[in-house]
PDB file of C-alpha atoms in Angstrom:
ATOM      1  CA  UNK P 219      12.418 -56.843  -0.422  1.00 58.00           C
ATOM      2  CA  UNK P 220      15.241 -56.367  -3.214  1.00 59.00           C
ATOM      3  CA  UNK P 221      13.215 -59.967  -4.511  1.00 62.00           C
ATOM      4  CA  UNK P 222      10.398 -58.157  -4.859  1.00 58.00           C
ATOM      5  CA  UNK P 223      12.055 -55.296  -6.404  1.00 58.00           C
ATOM      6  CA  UNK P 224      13.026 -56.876  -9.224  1.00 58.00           C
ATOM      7  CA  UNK P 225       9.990 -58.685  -9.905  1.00 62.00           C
ATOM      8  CA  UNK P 226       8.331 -55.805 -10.081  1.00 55.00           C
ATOM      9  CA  UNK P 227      10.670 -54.205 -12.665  1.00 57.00           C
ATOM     10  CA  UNK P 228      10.735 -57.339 -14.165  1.00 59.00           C
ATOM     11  CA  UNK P 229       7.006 -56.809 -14.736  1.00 57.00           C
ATOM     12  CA  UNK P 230       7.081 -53.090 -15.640  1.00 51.00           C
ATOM     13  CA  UNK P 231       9.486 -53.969 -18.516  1.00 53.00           C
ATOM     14  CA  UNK P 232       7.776 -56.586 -19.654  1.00 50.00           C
ATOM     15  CA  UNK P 233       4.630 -54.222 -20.398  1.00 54.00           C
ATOM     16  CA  UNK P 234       7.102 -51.598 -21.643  1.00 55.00           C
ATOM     17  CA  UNK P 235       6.083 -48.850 -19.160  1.00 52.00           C
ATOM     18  CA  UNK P 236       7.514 -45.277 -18.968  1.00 54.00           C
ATOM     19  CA  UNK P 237      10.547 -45.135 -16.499  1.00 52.00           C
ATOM     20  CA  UNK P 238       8.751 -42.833 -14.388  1.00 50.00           C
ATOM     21  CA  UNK P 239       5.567 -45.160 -14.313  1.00 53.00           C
ATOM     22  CA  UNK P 240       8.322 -48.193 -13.122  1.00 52.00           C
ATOM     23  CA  UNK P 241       9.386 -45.503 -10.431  1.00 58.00           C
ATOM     24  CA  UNK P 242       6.396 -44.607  -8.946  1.00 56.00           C
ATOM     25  CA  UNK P 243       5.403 -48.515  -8.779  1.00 55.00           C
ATOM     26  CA  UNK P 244       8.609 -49.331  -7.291  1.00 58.00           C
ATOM     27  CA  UNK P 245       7.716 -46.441  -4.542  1.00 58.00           C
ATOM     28  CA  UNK P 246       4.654 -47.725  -4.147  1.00 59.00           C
ATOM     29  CA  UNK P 247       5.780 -50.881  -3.779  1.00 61.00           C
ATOM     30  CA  UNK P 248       8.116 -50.624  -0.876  1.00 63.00           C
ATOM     31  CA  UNK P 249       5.838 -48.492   0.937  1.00 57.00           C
ATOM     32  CA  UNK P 250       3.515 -51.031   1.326  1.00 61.00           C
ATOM     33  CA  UNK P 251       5.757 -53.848   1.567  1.00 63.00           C
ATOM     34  CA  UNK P 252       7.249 -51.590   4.514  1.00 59.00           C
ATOM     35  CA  UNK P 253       3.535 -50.567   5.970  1.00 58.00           C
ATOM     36  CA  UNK P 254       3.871 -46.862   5.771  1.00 52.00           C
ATOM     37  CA  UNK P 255       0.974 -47.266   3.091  1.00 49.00           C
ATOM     38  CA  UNK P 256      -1.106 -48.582   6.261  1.00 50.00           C
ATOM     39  CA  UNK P 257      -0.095 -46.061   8.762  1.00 54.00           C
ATOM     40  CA  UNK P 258      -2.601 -43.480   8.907  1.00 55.00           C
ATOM     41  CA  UNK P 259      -1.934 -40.014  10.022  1.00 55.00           C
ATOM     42  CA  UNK P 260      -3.792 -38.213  12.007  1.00 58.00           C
ATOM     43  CA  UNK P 261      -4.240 -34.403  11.832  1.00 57.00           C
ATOM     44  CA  UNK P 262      -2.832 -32.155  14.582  1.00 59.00           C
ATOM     45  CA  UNK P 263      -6.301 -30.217  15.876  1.00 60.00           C
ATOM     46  CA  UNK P 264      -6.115 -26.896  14.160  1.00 61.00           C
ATOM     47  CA  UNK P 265      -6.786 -23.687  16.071  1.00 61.00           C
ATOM     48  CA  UNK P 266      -8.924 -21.241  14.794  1.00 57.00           C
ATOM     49  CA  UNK P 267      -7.917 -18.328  12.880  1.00 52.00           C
ATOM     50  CA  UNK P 268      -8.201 -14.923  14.369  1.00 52.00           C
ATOM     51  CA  UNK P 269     -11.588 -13.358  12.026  1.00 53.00           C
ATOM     52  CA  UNK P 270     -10.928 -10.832   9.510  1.00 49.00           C
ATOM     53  CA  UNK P 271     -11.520  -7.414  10.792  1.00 51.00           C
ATOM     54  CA  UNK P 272     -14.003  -5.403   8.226  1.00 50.00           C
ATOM     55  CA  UNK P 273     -13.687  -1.801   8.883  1.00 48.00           C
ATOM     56  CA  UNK P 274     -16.676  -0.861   7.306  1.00 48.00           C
ATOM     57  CA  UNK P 275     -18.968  -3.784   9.363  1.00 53.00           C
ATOM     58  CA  UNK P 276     -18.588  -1.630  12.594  1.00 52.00           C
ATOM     59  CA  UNK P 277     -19.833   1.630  10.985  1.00 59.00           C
ATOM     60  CA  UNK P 278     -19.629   2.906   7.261  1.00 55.00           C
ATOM     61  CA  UNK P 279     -19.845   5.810   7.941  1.00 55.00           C
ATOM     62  CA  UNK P 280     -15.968   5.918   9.564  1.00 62.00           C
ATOM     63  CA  UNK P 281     -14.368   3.865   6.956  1.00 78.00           C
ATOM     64  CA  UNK P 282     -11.901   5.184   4.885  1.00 88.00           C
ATOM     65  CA  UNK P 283     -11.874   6.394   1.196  1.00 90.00           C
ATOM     66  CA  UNK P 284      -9.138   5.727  -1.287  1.00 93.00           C
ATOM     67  CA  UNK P 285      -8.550   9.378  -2.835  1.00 95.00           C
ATOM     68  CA  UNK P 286      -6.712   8.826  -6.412  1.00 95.00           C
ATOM     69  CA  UNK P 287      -4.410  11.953  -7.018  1.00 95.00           C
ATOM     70  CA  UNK P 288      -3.785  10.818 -10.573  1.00 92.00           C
ATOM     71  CA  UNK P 289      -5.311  14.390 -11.868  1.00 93.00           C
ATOM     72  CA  UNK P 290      -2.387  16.707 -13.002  1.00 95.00           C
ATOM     73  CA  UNK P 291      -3.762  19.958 -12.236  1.00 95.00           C
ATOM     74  CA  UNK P 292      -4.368  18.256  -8.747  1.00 95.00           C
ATOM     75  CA  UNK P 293      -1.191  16.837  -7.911  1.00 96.00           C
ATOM     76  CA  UNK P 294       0.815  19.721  -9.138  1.00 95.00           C
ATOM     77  CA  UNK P 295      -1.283  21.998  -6.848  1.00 96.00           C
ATOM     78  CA  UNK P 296      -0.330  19.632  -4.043  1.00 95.00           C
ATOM     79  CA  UNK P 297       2.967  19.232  -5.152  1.00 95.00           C
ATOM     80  CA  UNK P 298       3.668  23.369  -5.295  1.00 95.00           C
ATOM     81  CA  UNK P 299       2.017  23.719  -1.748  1.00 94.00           C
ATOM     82  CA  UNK P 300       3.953  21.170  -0.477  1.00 93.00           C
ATOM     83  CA  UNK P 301       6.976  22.689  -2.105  1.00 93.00           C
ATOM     84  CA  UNK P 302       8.169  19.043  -3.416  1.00 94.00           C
ATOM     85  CA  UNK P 303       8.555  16.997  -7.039  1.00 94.00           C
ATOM     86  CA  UNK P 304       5.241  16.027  -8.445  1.00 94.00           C
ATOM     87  CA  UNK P 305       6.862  12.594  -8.724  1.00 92.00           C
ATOM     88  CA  UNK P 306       6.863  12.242  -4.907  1.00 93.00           C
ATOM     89  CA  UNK P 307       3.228  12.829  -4.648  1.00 94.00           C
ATOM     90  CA  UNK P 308       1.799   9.670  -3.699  1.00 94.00           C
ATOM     91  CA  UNK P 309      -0.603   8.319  -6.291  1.00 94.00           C
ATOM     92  CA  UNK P 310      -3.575   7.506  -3.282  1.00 95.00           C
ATOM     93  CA  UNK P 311      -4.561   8.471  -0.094  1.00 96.00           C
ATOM     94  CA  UNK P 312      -6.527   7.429   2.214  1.00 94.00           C
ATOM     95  CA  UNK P 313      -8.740   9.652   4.087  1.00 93.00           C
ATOM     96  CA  UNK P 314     -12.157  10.342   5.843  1.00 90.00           C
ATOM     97  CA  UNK P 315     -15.196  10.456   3.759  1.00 88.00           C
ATOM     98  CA  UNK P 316     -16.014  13.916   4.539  1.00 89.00           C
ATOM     99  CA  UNK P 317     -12.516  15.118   3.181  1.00 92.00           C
ATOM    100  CA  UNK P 318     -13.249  12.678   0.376  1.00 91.00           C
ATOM    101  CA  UNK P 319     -16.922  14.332  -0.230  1.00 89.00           C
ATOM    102  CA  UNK P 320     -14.890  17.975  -0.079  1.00 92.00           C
ATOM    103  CA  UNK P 321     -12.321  16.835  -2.864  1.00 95.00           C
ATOM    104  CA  UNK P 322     -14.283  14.270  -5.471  1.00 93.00           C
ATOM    105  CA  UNK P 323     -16.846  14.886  -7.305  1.00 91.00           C
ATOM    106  CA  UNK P 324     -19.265  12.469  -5.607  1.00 85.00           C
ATOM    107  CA  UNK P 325     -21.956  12.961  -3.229  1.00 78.00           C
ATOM    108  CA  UNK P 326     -21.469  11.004   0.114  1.00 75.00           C
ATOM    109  CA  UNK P 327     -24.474   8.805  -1.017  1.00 81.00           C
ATOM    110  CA  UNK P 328     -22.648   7.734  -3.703  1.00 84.00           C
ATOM    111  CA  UNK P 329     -19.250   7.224  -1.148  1.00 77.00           C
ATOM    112  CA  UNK P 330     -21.892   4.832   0.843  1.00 77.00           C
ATOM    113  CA  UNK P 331     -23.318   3.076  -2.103  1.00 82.00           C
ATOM    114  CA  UNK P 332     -19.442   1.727  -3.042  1.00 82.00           C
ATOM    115  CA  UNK P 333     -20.193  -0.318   0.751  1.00 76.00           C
ATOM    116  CA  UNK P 334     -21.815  -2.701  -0.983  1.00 77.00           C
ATOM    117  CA  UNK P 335     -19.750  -3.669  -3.923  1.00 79.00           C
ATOM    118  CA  UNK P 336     -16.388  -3.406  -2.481  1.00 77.00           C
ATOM    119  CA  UNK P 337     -15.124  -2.902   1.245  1.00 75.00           C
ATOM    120  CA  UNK P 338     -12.630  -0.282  -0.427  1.00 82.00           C
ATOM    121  CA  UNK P 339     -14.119   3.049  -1.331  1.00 89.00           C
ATOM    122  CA  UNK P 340     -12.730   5.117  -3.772  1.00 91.00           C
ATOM    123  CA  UNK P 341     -12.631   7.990  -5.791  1.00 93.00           C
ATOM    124  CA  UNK P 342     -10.917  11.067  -7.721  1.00 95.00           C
ATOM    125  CA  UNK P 343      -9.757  13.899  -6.778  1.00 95.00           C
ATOM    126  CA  UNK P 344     -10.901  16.956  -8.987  1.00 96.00           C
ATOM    127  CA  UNK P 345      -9.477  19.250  -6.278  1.00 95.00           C
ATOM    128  CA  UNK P 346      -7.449  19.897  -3.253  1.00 95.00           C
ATOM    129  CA  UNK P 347      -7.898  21.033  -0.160  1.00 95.00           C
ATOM    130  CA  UNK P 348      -6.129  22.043   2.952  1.00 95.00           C
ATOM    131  CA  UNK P 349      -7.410  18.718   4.950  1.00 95.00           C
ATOM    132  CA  UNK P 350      -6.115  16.546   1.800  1.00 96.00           C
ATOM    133  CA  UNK P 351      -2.630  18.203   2.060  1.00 95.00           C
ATOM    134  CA  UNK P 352      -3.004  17.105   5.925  1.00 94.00           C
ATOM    135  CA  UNK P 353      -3.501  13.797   5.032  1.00 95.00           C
ATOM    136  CA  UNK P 354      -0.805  13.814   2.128  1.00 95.00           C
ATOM    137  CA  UNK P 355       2.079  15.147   4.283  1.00 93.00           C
ATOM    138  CA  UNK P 356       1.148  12.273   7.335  1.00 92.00           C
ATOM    139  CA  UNK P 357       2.039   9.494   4.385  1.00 92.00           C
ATOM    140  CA  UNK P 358       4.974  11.357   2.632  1.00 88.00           C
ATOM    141  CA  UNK P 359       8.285  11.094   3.882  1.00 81.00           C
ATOM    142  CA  UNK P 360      10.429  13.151   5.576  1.00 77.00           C
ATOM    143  CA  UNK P 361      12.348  15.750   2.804  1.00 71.00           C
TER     144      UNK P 361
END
């Protein structure tokens, strides 16, 4: 094998290949010479995956909506009745669409429409409401 080695180099040289061009031939080289090149490999049966749960294919109408509290007026409301820092006001929510409807300025056929570009629905808040503090204080952490 070490014969055939150096012929091989011997070669490579002579053609003035790149070092890592002689490498890779040399590899190649005593993997066949060797008959792992010929060995073939067959794959292990693969199980199949567990399916991607949508949760808006089993009903729309009980999917979440991401509620952005990004609105100052908003999250210093929240923030005062929640008697904590603005800055630990989480930036979303999610909540139920009818809390969503009661808080954004979108109708709930416009809630429904965003179904059919995105799984995630989303939207503003321009207000607050006693439900969205609910929901706020069930993701905050304990003071």
């Amino acid at each position: 094998m070490s014969a055939m080695i150096s012929q091989c180099i011997g070669r490579a040289s002579a053609r003035r290949l790149r070092p890592f061009t002689v490498s890779a031939f040399v590899l190649a080289s005593i993997a066949m010479s060797s008959g792992l090149a010929a060995q073939t490999v067959t794959p292990a049966p693969q199980e199949s995956a567990p399916e991607a749960v949508d949760p808006i294919a089993g009903d729309p109408a009980t999917a979440l909506v991401e509620v952005s509290l990004g609105d100052w007026k908003v999250k210093t409301a929240i923030a005062d009745k929640l008697s904590r820092k603005v800055s630990d006001i989480p930036l979303t929510v999610k909540v139920s669409p009818e809390v969503a409807g009661d808080v954004c300025p979108l109708d709930r056929g416009d809630l429904d429409q965003q179904v059919v570009i995105s799984p995630t629905r989303t939207c503003a808040a321009k207000k607050t409401s006693d439900a969205l503090e609910s929901e706020i204080r069930k993701v905050m952490p304990a003071q």
